[in-house]
Short mmCIF file of N, CA and C in Angstrom, two decimals:
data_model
loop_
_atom_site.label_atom_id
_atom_site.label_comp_id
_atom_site.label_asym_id
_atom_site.label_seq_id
_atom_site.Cartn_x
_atom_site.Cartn_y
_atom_site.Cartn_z
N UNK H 1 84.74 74.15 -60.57
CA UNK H 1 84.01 73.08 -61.21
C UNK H 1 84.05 73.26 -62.72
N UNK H 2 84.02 72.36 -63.29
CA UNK H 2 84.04 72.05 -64.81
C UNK H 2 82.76 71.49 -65.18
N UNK H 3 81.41 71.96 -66.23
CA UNK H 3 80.83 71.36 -66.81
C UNK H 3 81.17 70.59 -68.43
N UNK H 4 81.41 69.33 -68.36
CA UNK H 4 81.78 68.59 -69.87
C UNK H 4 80.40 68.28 -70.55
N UNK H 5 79.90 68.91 -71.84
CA UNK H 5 79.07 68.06 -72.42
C UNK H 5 79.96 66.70 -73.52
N UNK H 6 78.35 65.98 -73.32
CA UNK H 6 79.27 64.75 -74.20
C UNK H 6 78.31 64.17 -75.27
N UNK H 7 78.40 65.46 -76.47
CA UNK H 7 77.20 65.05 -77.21
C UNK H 7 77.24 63.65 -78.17
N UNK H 8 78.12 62.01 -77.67
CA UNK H 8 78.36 61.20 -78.16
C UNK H 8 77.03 60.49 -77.19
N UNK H 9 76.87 60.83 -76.16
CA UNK H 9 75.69 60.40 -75.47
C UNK H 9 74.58 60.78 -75.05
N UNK H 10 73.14 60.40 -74.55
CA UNK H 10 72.11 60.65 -74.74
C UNK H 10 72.42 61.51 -73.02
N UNK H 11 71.07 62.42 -72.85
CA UNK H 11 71.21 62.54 -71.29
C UNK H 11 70.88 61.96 -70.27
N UNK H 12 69.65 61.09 -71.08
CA UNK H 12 69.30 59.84 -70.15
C UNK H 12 70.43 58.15 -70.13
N UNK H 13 71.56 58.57 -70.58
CA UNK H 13 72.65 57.91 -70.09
C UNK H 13 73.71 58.03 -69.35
N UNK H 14 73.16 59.28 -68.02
CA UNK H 14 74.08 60.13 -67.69
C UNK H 14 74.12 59.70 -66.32
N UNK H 15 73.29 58.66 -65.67
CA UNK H 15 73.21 58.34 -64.19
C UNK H 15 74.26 56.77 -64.49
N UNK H 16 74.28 56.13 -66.43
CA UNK H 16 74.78 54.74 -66.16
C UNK H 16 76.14 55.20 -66.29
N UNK H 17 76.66 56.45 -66.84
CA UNK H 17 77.96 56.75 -67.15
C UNK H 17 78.38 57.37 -65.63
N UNK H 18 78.07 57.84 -64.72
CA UNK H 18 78.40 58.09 -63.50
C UNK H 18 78.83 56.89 -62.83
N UNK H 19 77.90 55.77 -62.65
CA UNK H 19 78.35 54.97 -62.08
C UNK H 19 79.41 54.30 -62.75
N UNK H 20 79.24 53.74 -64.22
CA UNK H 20 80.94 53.50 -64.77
C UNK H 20 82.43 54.34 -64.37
N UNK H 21 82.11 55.88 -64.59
CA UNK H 21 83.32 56.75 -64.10
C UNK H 21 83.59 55.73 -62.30
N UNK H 22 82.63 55.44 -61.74
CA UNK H 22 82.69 55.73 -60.28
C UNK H 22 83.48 54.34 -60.17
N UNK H 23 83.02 53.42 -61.08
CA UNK H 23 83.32 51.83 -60.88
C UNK H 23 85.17 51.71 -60.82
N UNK H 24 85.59 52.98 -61.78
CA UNK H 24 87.02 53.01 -61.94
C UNK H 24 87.55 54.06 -60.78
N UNK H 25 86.90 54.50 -60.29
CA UNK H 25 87.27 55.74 -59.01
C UNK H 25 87.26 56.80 -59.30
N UNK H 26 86.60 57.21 -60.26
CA UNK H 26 86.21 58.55 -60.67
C UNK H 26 85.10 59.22 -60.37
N UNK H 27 84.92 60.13 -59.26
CA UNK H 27 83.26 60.75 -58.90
C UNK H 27 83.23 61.79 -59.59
N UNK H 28 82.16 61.83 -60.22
CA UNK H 28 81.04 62.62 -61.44
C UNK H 28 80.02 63.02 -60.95
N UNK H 29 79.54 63.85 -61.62
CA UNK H 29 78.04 64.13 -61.04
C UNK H 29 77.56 64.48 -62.16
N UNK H 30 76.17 63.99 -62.44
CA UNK H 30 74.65 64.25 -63.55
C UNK H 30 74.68 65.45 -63.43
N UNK H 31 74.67 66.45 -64.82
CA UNK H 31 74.11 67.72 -65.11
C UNK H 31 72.61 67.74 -64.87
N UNK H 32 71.61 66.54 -65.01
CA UNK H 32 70.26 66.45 -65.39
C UNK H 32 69.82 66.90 -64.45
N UNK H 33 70.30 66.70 -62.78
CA UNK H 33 69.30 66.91 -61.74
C UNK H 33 69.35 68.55 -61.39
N UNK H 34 70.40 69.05 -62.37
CA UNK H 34 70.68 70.70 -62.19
C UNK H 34 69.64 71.37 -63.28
N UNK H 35 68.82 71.02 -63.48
CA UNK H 35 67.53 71.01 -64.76
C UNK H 35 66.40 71.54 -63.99
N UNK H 36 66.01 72.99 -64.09
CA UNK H 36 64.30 72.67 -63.57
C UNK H 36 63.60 71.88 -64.07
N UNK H 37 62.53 71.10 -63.96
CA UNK H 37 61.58 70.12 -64.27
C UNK H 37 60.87 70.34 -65.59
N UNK H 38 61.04 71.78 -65.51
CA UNK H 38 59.83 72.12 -66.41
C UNK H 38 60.01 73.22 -67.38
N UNK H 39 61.11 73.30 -67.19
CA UNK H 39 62.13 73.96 -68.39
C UNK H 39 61.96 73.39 -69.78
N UNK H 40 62.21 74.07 -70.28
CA UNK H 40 62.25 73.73 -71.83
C UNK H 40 64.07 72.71 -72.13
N UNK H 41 64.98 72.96 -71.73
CA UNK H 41 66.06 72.46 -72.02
C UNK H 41 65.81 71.09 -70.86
N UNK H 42 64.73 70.88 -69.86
CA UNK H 42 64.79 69.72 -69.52
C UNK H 42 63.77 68.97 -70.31
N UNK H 43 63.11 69.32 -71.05
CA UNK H 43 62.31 68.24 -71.73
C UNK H 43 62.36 68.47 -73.32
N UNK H 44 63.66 68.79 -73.33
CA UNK H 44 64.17 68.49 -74.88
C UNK H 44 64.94 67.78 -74.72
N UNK H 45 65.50 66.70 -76.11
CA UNK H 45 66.73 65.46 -75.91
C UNK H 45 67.56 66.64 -76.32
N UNK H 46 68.62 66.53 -75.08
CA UNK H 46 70.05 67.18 -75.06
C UNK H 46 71.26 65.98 -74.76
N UNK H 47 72.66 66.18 -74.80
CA UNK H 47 73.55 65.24 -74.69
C UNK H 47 73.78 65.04 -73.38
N UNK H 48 74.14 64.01 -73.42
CA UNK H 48 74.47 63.72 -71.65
C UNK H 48 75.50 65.07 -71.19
N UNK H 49 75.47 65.54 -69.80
CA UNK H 49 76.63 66.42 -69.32
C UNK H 49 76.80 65.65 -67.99
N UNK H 50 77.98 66.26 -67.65
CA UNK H 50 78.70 65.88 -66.05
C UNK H 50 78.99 67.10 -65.30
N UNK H 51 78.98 67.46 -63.97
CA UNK H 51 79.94 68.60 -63.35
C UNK H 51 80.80 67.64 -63.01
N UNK H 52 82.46 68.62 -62.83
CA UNK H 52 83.29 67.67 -62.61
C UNK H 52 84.16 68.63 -61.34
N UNK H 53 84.46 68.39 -60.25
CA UNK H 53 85.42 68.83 -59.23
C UNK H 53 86.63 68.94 -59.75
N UNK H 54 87.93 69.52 -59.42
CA UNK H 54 89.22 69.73 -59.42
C UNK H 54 90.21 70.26 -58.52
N UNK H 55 89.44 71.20 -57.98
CA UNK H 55 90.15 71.85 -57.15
C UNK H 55 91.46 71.06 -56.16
N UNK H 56 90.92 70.13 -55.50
CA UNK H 56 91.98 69.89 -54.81
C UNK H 56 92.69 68.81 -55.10
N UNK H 57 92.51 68.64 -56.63
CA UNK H 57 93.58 67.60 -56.88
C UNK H 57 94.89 67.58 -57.46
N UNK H 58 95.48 67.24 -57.45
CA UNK H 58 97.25 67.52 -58.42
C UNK H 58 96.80 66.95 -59.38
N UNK H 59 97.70 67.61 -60.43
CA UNK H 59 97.78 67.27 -62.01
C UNK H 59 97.81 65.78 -62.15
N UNK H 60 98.49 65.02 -61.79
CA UNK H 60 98.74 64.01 -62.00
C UNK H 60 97.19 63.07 -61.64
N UNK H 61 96.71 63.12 -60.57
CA UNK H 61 95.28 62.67 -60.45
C UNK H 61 94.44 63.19 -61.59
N UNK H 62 94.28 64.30 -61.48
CA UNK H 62 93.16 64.97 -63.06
C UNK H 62 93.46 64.21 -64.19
N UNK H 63 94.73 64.29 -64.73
CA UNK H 63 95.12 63.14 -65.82
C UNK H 63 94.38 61.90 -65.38
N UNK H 64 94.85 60.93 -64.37
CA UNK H 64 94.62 59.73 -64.65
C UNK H 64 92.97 59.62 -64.20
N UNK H 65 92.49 60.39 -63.95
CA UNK H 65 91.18 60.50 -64.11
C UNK H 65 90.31 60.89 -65.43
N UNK H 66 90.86 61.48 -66.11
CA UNK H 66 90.36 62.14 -67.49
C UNK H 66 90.29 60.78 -68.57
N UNK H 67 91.76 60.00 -68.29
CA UNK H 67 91.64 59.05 -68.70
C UNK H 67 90.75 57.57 -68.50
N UNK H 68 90.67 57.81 -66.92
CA UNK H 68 89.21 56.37 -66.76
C UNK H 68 88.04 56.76 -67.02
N UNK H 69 87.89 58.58 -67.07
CA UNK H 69 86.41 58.78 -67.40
C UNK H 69 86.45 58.43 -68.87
N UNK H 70 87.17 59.09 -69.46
CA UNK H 70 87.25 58.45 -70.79
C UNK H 70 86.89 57.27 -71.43
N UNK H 71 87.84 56.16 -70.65
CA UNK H 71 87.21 54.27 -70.89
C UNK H 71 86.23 54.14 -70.11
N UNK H 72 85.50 54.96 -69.42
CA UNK H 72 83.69 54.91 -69.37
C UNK H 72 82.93 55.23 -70.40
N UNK H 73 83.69 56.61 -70.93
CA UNK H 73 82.55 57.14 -72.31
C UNK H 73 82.11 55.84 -73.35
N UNK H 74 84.00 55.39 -73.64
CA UNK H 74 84.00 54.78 -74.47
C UNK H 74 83.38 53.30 -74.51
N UNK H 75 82.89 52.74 -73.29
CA UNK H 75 82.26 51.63 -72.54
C UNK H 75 80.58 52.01 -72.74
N UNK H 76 80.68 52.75 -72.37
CA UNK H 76 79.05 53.69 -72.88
C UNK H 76 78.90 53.04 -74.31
N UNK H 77 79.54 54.20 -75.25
CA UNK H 77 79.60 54.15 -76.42
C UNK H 77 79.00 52.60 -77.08
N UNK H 78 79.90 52.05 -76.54
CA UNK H 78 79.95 50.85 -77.43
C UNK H 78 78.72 49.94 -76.89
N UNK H 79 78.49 50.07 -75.84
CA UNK H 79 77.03 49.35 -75.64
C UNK H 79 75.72 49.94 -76.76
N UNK H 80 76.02 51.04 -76.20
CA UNK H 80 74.92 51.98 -77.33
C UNK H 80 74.95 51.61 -78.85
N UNK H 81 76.40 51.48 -79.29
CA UNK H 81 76.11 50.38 -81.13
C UNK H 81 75.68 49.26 -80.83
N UNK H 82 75.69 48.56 -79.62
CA UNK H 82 75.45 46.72 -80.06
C UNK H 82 74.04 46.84 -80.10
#
């Protein structure tokens, strides 16, 4: 597994960026729910994170996945300026 932070986003934008990755066929998973409750790093604003699977995929999938998660970030992103 791979954890990505993505300090371009908040962490409470991390359940709408899952479902964008997912909308293009990319499954993600929220760092947030890996948070005790009552931790100090869960009730500070930190950047959104993801765990990300690999193992059983060929190179060629990881690429074209890196790339639709990507035009999610960037779909994120740009809602967040308007």
């Amino acid at each position: 597994h791979l954890v990505l932070w993505l300090p371009g986003l908040k962490a409470s934008q991390e359940a709408e960026l899952v479902a964008a990755a997912l909308a293009r066929g990319v499954r993600v998973y929220a760092l947030g729910p890996y948070f005790h409750p009552h931790s100090p790093a869960a009730s500070r604003e930190r950047p959104a994170g993801l765990v990300m699977g690999y193992a059983l995929l060929e190179l060629e999938r990881i690429d074209v996945g890196v790339r639709r998660l990507a035009e999610a970030v960037r779909e994120l992103k740009q809602k967040a300026a308007l």
